[in-house]
């Protein structure tokens, strides 16, 4: 049969019969790409199972007694996955080039191969390159099988032959389905290869880890439907100038999506950072205006981060507002509240906000630290280095309580802070740790006048 030409939206995966400038499904512009597709192969060939072998089964007869999770050897990765890797699951690990995705997956093979057989499929590196990296990471085991192949059918045949417990595909953009006429890495190829790997995981009981590249916009290359097909999507983030990497789950069918894992890129691979707060606060300046410590909840773990603000007189007609690691719209709102309710005139000043360490503060508990850092920079007066702040700020300038306040205060005390500013409302029952002074305030003006 002849291959047909279809058009896919790279943003949402919607298929259209003809090219259009704007996707009718998601409304994105210039995301429609042409793809040639061929008739799909039968599911029996792709999964290695005889046709008709799957039959409907009553829910009461489904066996869940066996252990469905196993450790990967990296505690931070297990935390993000929700307690370990899940059998029969498909996990997508995405990140920028050179961030350490291949290093992360090859490094966990050392622990996985103690009791499991792992098939490592690479379409980007040769066997020699993988062996040299494995020696550097200290991975020496006969349960790790290497296959440098880009043909999807060869990968599925190898999986059927060796019957691995875990399959690692590096990367899905390099795999190619020979029955698909489009080029490797195209929308239809990525979709077809991911579907085949998903059927392998669900039908043969193999845990599959897939590496995915990201485009210049930071999104996973390929169709948006790719993220819907897999069970778990992990983003590996970090700056090229920093050694620290953050592993974040944006989708997880078996755990929370709020957990993060912190790693440090060392000479012999990735090193876990069990206390991210100490890493984020390392090198923090003392007695410097424009800095305040916030405590955010990343899943079940409180993390302390340094918030810096720089307020300087503007040279433009419209003052600039910029934020890195903090939502810019939220920052503009807080600066308006600070000017209207806090009595600080920012109309003639530029305001720059930065969260140290590459952490993204998205919860309202970081509102008060941002307010205090900006006020400190405006008055050019430093906050006490032993003070941390927690609280959500309303449009009238009032402070509201946040969740998990007890855990946050325990983390603040553990890292040696002497005082913590919290909202007065809703915190009367909170018992602070011994040795930690609690300063309860109702309004941002009260907090500014008390600390500055």
Coordinates of C-alpha atoms in Angstrom, one line a residue:
X1 CA 0.0 0.0 0.0
X2 CA 1.1 3.5 -0.7
X3 CA 2.1 5.8 2.1
X4 CA -0.2 8.7 2.7
X5 CA 0.6 12.3 3.6
X6 CA -0.8 13.6 6.9
X7 CA -0.2 16.7 8.9
X8 CA 0.5 16.8 12.6
X9 CA 0.6 19.6 15.2
X10 CA 3.9 19.4 17.1
X11 CA 2.4 21.1 20.1
X12 CA -0.7 19.0 20.7
X13 CA -0.4 16.0 18.3
X14 CA -3.6 16.9 16.4
X15 CA -3.9 15.4 12.9
X16 CA -5.3 17.5 10.0
X17 CA -5.9 16.6 6.4
X18 CA -4.0 19.6 5.0
X19 CA -1.5 22.2 6.1
X20 CA -2.7 25.2 8.1
X21 CA -0.9 28.1 9.6
X22 CA -2.7 27.7 12.9
X23 CA -3.6 24.4 14.6
X24 CA -7.5 24.2 14.9
X25 CA -7.2 22.2 18.2
X26 CA -4.7 24.1 20.3
X27 CA -4.5 27.4 18.4
X28 CA -0.7 27.4 18.1
X29 CA 0.8 29.1 15.1
X30 CA 3.4 27.5 12.7
X31 CA 3.3 24.1 14.4
X32 CA 1.8 22.0 11.6
X33 CA 4.3 19.6 10.0
X34 CA 4.0 17.2 7.0
X35 CA 4.5 13.5 7.7
X36 CA 4.3 10.5 5.5
X37 CA 2.8 7.5 7.2
X38 CA 2.5 3.8 6.3
X39 CA 0.0 1.2 7.4
X40 CA 0.8 0.2 11.0
X41 CA 2.2 -3.2 11.7
X42 CA 0.1 -5.7 13.6
X43 CA 0.2 -5.4 17.4
X44 CA 1.1 -9.1 17.6
X45 CA 4.5 -8.5 15.9
X46 CA 5.2 -5.4 17.9
X47 CA 4.6 -6.9 21.3
X48 CA 5.9 -10.4 20.6
X49 CA 2.6 -11.9 21.8
X50 CA 0.4 -14.2 19.7
X51 CA -2.7 -12.5 18.3
X52 CA -5.7 -13.0 20.5
X53 CA -3.6 -14.0 23.6
X54 CA -5.2 -11.1 25.6
X55 CA -8.6 -11.7 26.9
X56 CA -10.9 -9.6 29.1
X57 CA -10.4 -10.3 32.8
X58 CA -12.7 -9.5 35.8
X59 CA -11.3 -6.9 38.1
X60 CA -11.5 -9.3 41.0
X61 CA -9.1 -11.7 39.3
X62 CA -6.3 -9.2 38.7
X63 CA -3.3 -10.1 40.8
X64 CA -1.7 -7.3 42.7
X65 CA 0.1 -9.3 45.3
X66 CA 3.5 -9.2 43.7
X67 CA 5.9 -6.3 44.4
X68 CA 5.4 -3.7 41.7
X69 CA 8.2 -1.4 42.7
X70 CA 12.0 -1.8 42.8
X71 CA 14.8 0.6 43.8
X72 CA 16.9 2.2 41.2
X73 CA 20.0 2.7 43.4
X74 CA 19.5 6.5 43.5
X75 CA 17.4 7.7 46.4
X76 CA 16.7 11.0 44.8
X77 CA 15.4 9.3 41.6
X78 CA 13.3 6.9 43.7
X79 CA 11.8 9.9 45.5
X80 CA 10.7 11.5 42.3
X81 CA 9.3 8.3 41.0
X82 CA 7.2 7.9 44.1
X83 CA 9.2 5.2 45.9
X84 CA 11.0 3.4 43.1
X85 CA 10.5 2.3 39.5
X86 CA 7.2 0.5 38.8
X87 CA 7.2 -2.7 36.9
X88 CA 5.4 -2.7 33.5
X89 CA 5.8 1.1 33.3
X90 CA 7.1 3.5 30.6
X91 CA 9.1 6.4 31.9
X92 CA 10.2 9.3 29.7
X93 CA 13.4 11.2 30.9
X94 CA 13.7 14.5 29.0
X95 CA 16.2 17.3 29.2
X96 CA 18.6 19.6 27.3
X97 CA 21.6 18.1 25.4
X98 CA 24.5 17.4 27.7
X99 CA 22.5 17.7 30.9
X100 CA 23.3 14.2 32.0
X101 CA 20.3 12.0 31.0
X102 CA 22.4 9.2 29.6
X103 CA 24.7 9.4 32.6
X104 CA 21.7 9.1 35.0
X105 CA 20.3 6.0 33.3
X106 CA 23.6 4.3 32.9
X107 CA 24.5 5.0 36.5
X108 CA 21.3 3.3 37.8
X109 CA 22.3 0.1 35.9
X110 CA 24.9 -0.7 38.6
X111 CA 22.1 -1.3 41.1
X112 CA 19.5 -2.6 38.8
X113 CA 21.8 -5.3 37.4
X114 CA 22.3 -6.9 40.8
X115 CA 19.0 -8.7 40.5
X116 CA 17.6 -7.7 37.1
X117 CA 18.7 -8.0 33.5
X118 CA 19.0 -4.7 31.7
X119 CA 19.0 -4.1 27.9
X120 CA 20.6 -0.7 27.1
X121 CA 19.7 0.4 23.5
X122 CA 21.6 3.4 22.1
X123 CA 21.1 5.1 18.8
X124 CA 23.5 7.9 19.5
X125 CA 26.7 6.2 20.8
X126 CA 28.8 3.2 19.9
X127 CA 29.5 0.3 22.2
X128 CA 33.0 1.7 22.9
X129 CA 31.7 5.0 24.0
X130 CA 29.2 3.4 26.3
X131 CA 31.9 1.1 27.8
X132 CA 34.2 4.1 28.5
X133 CA 31.4 5.9 30.3
X134 CA 30.5 2.8 32.2
X135 CA 34.1 2.4 33.4
X136 CA 34.1 6.1 34.6
X137 CA 30.8 5.5 36.5
X138 CA 32.0 2.2 38.0
X139 CA 29.4 0.1 36.2
X140 CA 30.8 -3.4 35.8
X141 CA 28.3 -6.2 35.4
X142 CA 27.4 -9.0 33.0
X143 CA 23.7 -8.4 33.4
X144 CA 24.0 -5.2 31.4
X145 CA 23.5 -5.9 27.7
X146 CA 24.4 -3.3 25.1
X147 CA 22.7 -2.8 21.7
X148 CA 23.6 0.0 19.4
X149 CA 20.7 0.0 17.0
X150 CA 18.2 2.5 15.6
X151 CA 15.9 0.0 13.8
X152 CA 12.8 -0.5 15.9
X153 CA 12.1 -4.0 14.7
X154 CA 15.7 -5.1 15.7
X155 CA 15.2 -3.6 19.1
X156 CA 11.9 -5.5 19.6
X157 CA 13.4 -8.8 18.4
X158 CA 16.4 -8.3 20.8
X159 CA 14.0 -7.7 23.6
X160 CA 12.0 -10.8 22.7
X161 CA 15.2 -12.9 22.6
X162 CA 17.0 -11.8 25.8
X163 CA 13.8 -11.1 27.8
X164 CA 15.2 -8.2 29.9
X165 CA 13.6 -6.9 33.0
X166 CA 14.4 -3.3 32.2
X167 CA 14.9 -1.7 28.8
X168 CA 16.6 1.7 28.3
X169 CA 16.2 3.4 24.9
X170 CA 18.5 6.4 24.3
X171 CA 16.9 8.1 22.6
X172 CA 13.4 7.8 21.2
X173 CA 14.2 10.4 18.5
X174 CA 16.8 8.1 17.0
X175 CA 14.6 5.0 16.7
X176 CA 13.1 4.4 13.3
X177 CA 10.2 2.2 12.3
X178 CA 11.1 0.7 8.9
X179 CA 7.4 0.5 7.9
X180 CA 7.0 4.2 8.3
X181 CA 8.1 6.3 5.4
X182 CA 8.9 9.4 7.4
X183 CA 12.4 10.4 8.6
X184 CA 13.6 9.4 12.1
X185 CA 12.7 12.0 14.7
X186 CA 9.5 13.1 12.9
X187 CA 6.2 13.3 14.6
X188 CA 4.9 10.0 13.2
X189 CA 8.1 8.1 13.9
X190 CA 8.3 9.2 17.5
X191 CA 4.6 8.4 18.0
X192 CA 4.9 5.0 16.4
X193 CA 8.1 4.0 18.2
X194 CA 6.7 5.1 21.6
X195 CA 3.5 3.2 21.0
X196 CA 5.6 0.0 20.3
X197 CA 7.6 0.5 23.4
X198 CA 4.5 1.1 25.5
X199 CA 3.0 -2.2 24.1
X200 CA 6.2 -4.0 25.0
X201 CA 6.0 -2.7 28.6
X202 CA 2.4 -3.5 29.1
X203 CA 2.4 -6.8 27.3
X204 CA 5.7 -8.3 28.3
X205 CA 6.2 -6.9 31.8
X206 CA 9.3 -4.9 30.9
X207 CA 10.0 -1.6 32.6
X208 CA 11.1 0.8 29.9
X209 CA 13.0 4.0 30.3
X210 CA 13.1 6.3 27.3
X211 CA 15.3 9.3 26.7
X212 CA 13.7 12.3 25.0
X213 CA 15.3 15.5 23.7
X214 CA 13.8 18.9 24.1
X215 CA 13.6 21.7 21.5
X216 CA 14.7 25.3 21.8
X217 CA 11.4 26.2 23.6
X218 CA 12.1 23.7 26.4
X219 CA 9.3 21.3 25.3
X220 CA 9.9 17.6 24.5
X221 CA 10.7 17.2 20.8
X222 CA 8.0 15.4 18.9
X223 CA 4.2 15.3 19.3
X224 CA 2.6 16.5 22.4
X225 CA 0.7 13.2 22.6
X226 CA 4.0 11.6 23.6
X227 CA 3.6 12.8 27.2
X228 CA 0.1 11.4 27.3
X229 CA 1.2 7.9 26.2
X230 CA 3.9 7.4 28.9
X231 CA 3.3 6.7 32.6
X232 CA 5.8 9.1 34.0
X233 CA 7.5 12.2 32.5
X234 CA 10.7 13.4 34.2
X235 CA 12.5 16.6 33.3
X236 CA 16.2 16.9 34.0
X237 CA 17.0 20.6 34.5
X238 CA 20.1 22.6 35.1
X239 CA 22.4 25.3 33.9
X240 CA 25.6 24.7 32.0
X241 CA 27.5 27.0 34.3
X242 CA 26.4 25.1 37.4
X243 CA 27.2 21.5 38.6
X244 CA 23.8 21.0 40.2
X245 CA 20.9 19.3 38.4
X246 CA 17.2 19.1 39.4
X247 CA 15.1 16.1 38.4
X248 CA 11.4 17.1 38.4
X249 CA 8.3 14.9 37.7
X250 CA 5.7 16.7 35.6
X251 CA 3.5 13.6 35.2
X252 CA 3.4 10.5 37.4
X253 CA 0.7 7.9 37.4
X254 CA 2.2 6.2 40.5
X255 CA 3.2 9.1 42.7
X256 CA 3.3 12.8 43.3
X257 CA 4.3 15.4 40.7
X258 CA 5.6 17.8 43.3
X259 CA 8.7 15.9 44.3
X260 CA 12.2 17.0 43.0
X261 CA 15.5 15.2 43.1
X262 CA 18.8 17.2 43.4
X263 CA 22.1 15.9 41.9
X264 CA 25.6 17.3 41.6
X265 CA 27.6 16.5 38.4
X266 CA 30.9 15.2 39.6
X267 CA 33.9 13.6 37.8
X268 CA 32.6 10.1 38.4
X269 CA 28.9 10.7 37.6
X270 CA 26.0 12.2 39.4
X271 CA 26.1 12.6 43.2
X272 CA 23.0 12.8 45.2
X273 CA 22.3 15.9 47.3
X274 CA 20.1 14.7 50.1
X275 CA 19.9 18.2 51.7
X276 CA 19.0 20.6 48.9
X277 CA 18.5 23.4 51.3
X278 CA 22.2 23.4 52.3
X279 CA 23.2 23.4 48.6
X280 CA 20.8 26.3 47.8
X281 CA 22.0 28.4 50.7
X282 CA 25.7 27.8 50.2
X283 CA 27.6 31.0 49.5
X284 CA 24.8 33.1 50.8
X285 CA 26.1 36.7 51.5
X286 CA 25.7 38.0 55.0
X287 CA 24.6 41.6 55.8
X288 CA 23.7 42.2 52.2
X289 CA 20.6 44.2 51.3
X290 CA 18.0 42.7 49.0
X291 CA 18.1 39.0 50.2
X292 CA 15.7 36.9 52.2
X293 CA 15.3 33.1 52.8
X294 CA 12.1 31.4 51.7
X295 CA 10.9 27.9 52.6
X296 CA 9.0 26.1 49.9
X297 CA 7.4 22.6 49.9
X298 CA 8.7 20.4 47.1
X299 CA 6.3 17.4 47.4
X300 CA 6.8 16.1 51.0
X301 CA 10.1 17.8 51.6
X302 CA 10.6 21.5 52.7
X303 CA 13.4 23.2 50.8
X304 CA 15.0 26.5 51.8
X305 CA 16.0 28.9 49.0
X306 CA 17.5 32.3 48.8
X307 CA 15.4 35.0 47.2
X308 CA 17.3 38.1 45.9
X309 CA 15.9 41.4 44.8
X310 CA 17.5 44.4 43.2
X311 CA 15.7 47.7 43.1
X312 CA 17.4 50.5 41.2
X313 CA 16.4 53.8 39.7
X314 CA 15.1 53.4 36.2
X315 CA 16.4 55.1 33.0
X316 CA 13.2 54.3 31.1
X317 CA 9.8 55.9 31.0
X318 CA 8.3 52.5 32.1
X319 CA 10.1 50.7 35.0
X320 CA 11.2 47.2 34.2
X321 CA 10.0 44.1 36.2
X322 CA 12.0 40.9 35.7
X323 CA 12.1 37.6 37.5
X324 CA 14.1 34.4 37.3
X325 CA 12.8 31.4 39.2
X326 CA 9.6 33.2 40.2
X327 CA 6.5 33.8 38.2
X328 CA 6.8 37.2 36.6
X329 CA 3.1 38.0 36.8
X330 CA 3.1 37.2 40.5
X331 CA 6.1 39.4 40.9
X332 CA 4.4 42.3 39.2
X333 CA 1.4 41.8 41.5
X334 CA 3.5 41.7 44.6
X335 CA 5.4 44.9 43.6
X336 CA 2.0 46.7 43.2
X337 CA 0.9 45.5 46.6
X338 CA 4.3 46.6 48.1
X339 CA 3.8 50.1 46.6
X340 CA 0.2 50.5 47.5
X341 CA 0.0 48.8 50.9
X342 CA 3.6 48.8 52.0
X343 CA 4.2 52.5 51.5
X344 CA 7.3 52.0 49.3
X345 CA 7.3 54.0 46.0
X346 CA 8.6 51.8 43.2
X347 CA 7.1 53.9 40.3
X348 CA 10.6 55.2 39.4
X349 CA 12.6 52.0 40.0
X350 CA 13.4 48.8 38.1
X351 CA 12.8 45.6 40.1
X352 CA 14.8 42.4 39.4
X353 CA 14.0 39.2 41.3
X354 CA 16.2 36.1 41.3
X355 CA 15.9 32.7 43.1
X356 CA 19.4 31.3 43.7
X357 CA 20.2 27.7 42.5
X358 CA 17.8 27.3 39.6
X359 CA 14.8 26.5 41.8
X360 CA 11.4 27.5 40.7
X361 CA 9.3 28.9 43.5
X362 CA 5.6 28.5 42.5
X363 CA 3.7 28.4 45.8
X364 CA 2.3 31.4 47.6
X365 CA 4.5 30.8 50.7
X366 CA 7.3 32.7 48.8
X367 CA 5.3 35.9 48.6
X368 CA 6.5 37.4 51.9
X369 CA 10.3 36.7 51.2
X370 CA 9.9 38.4 47.8
X371 CA 8.3 41.4 49.5
X372 CA 10.9 41.6 52.2
X373 CA 13.8 41.3 49.7
X374 CA 12.5 44.1 47.5
X375 CA 11.9 46.3 50.5
X376 CA 15.4 45.6 51.8
X377 CA 16.9 46.5 48.5
X378 CA 14.9 49.7 48.2
X379 CA 15.9 50.9 51.7
X380 CA 19.4 49.6 51.2
X381 CA 19.2 47.9 54.6
X382 CA 20.0 44.3 55.1
X383 CA 17.8 41.8 56.9
X384 CA 19.3 39.8 59.8
X385 CA 21.0 36.8 58.2
X386 CA 19.4 34.5 60.8
X387 CA 15.8 35.4 59.7
X388 CA 13.6 33.4 57.3
X389 CA 10.1 34.3 56.1
X390 CA 7.0 32.3 55.2
X391 CA 3.6 33.6 54.2
X392 CA 1.2 34.3 51.4
X393 CA 0.4 38.0 50.7
X394 CA -3.1 39.2 49.7
X395 CA -4.0 42.2 47.6
X396 CA -4.8 44.2 50.7
X397 CA -1.3 43.5 52.1
X398 CA -2.5 41.0 54.7
X399 CA -0.6 37.8 55.4
X400 CA -2.3 34.4 55.2
X401 CA -1.2 31.1 56.6
X402 CA 0.2 28.3 54.4
X403 CA 0.1 24.5 54.6
X404 CA 2.7 22.3 56.3
X405 CA 3.9 25.1 58.5
X406 CA 5.2 22.8 61.2
X407 CA 7.5 21.0 58.7
X408 CA 8.7 24.3 57.3
X409 CA 9.6 25.6 60.8
X410 CA 11.5 22.4 61.6
X411 CA 13.6 22.7 58.5
X412 CA 14.3 26.4 59.2
X413 CA 15.5 25.5 62.7
X414 CA 17.5 22.5 61.5
X415 CA 19.6 24.8 59.3
X416 CA 20.5 27.1 62.1
X417 CA 18.1 30.1 61.7
X418 CA 17.2 31.9 64.9
X419 CA 13.9 33.6 63.8
X420 CA 11.1 33.0 61.3
X421 CA 8.4 35.5 60.2
X422 CA 5.0 33.8 59.8
X423 CA 1.4 35.1 59.4
X424 CA -0.5 35.7 62.7
X425 CA -3.8 34.5 61.2
X426 CA -4.4 30.7 61.5
X427 CA -1.1 29.9 63.2
X428 CA -2.0 30.1 66.9
X429 CA -1.9 26.4 67.3
X430 CA 1.6 26.0 65.7
X431 CA 4.3 25.1 68.2
X432 CA 7.7 26.2 67.0
X433 CA 10.8 24.0 67.6
X434 CA 12.7 24.8 70.8
X435 CA 15.3 27.6 70.1
X436 CA 13.5 29.1 67.1
X437 CA 11.9 32.5 67.7
X438 CA 8.6 33.0 65.9
X439 CA 7.5 36.5 64.8
X440 CA 3.8 36.6 63.9
X441 CA 2.7 39.6 61.8
X442 CA -0.7 40.5 60.2
X443 CA 0.4 42.9 57.4
X444 CA 3.4 43.5 55.2
X445 CA 3.8 47.0 56.5
X446 CA 4.2 45.5 60.0
X447 CA 6.7 43.0 58.8
X448 CA 8.8 45.7 57.0
X449 CA 8.8 48.1 59.9
X450 CA 9.7 45.3 62.4
X451 CA 12.6 43.8 60.4
X452 CA 13.9 46.9 58.6

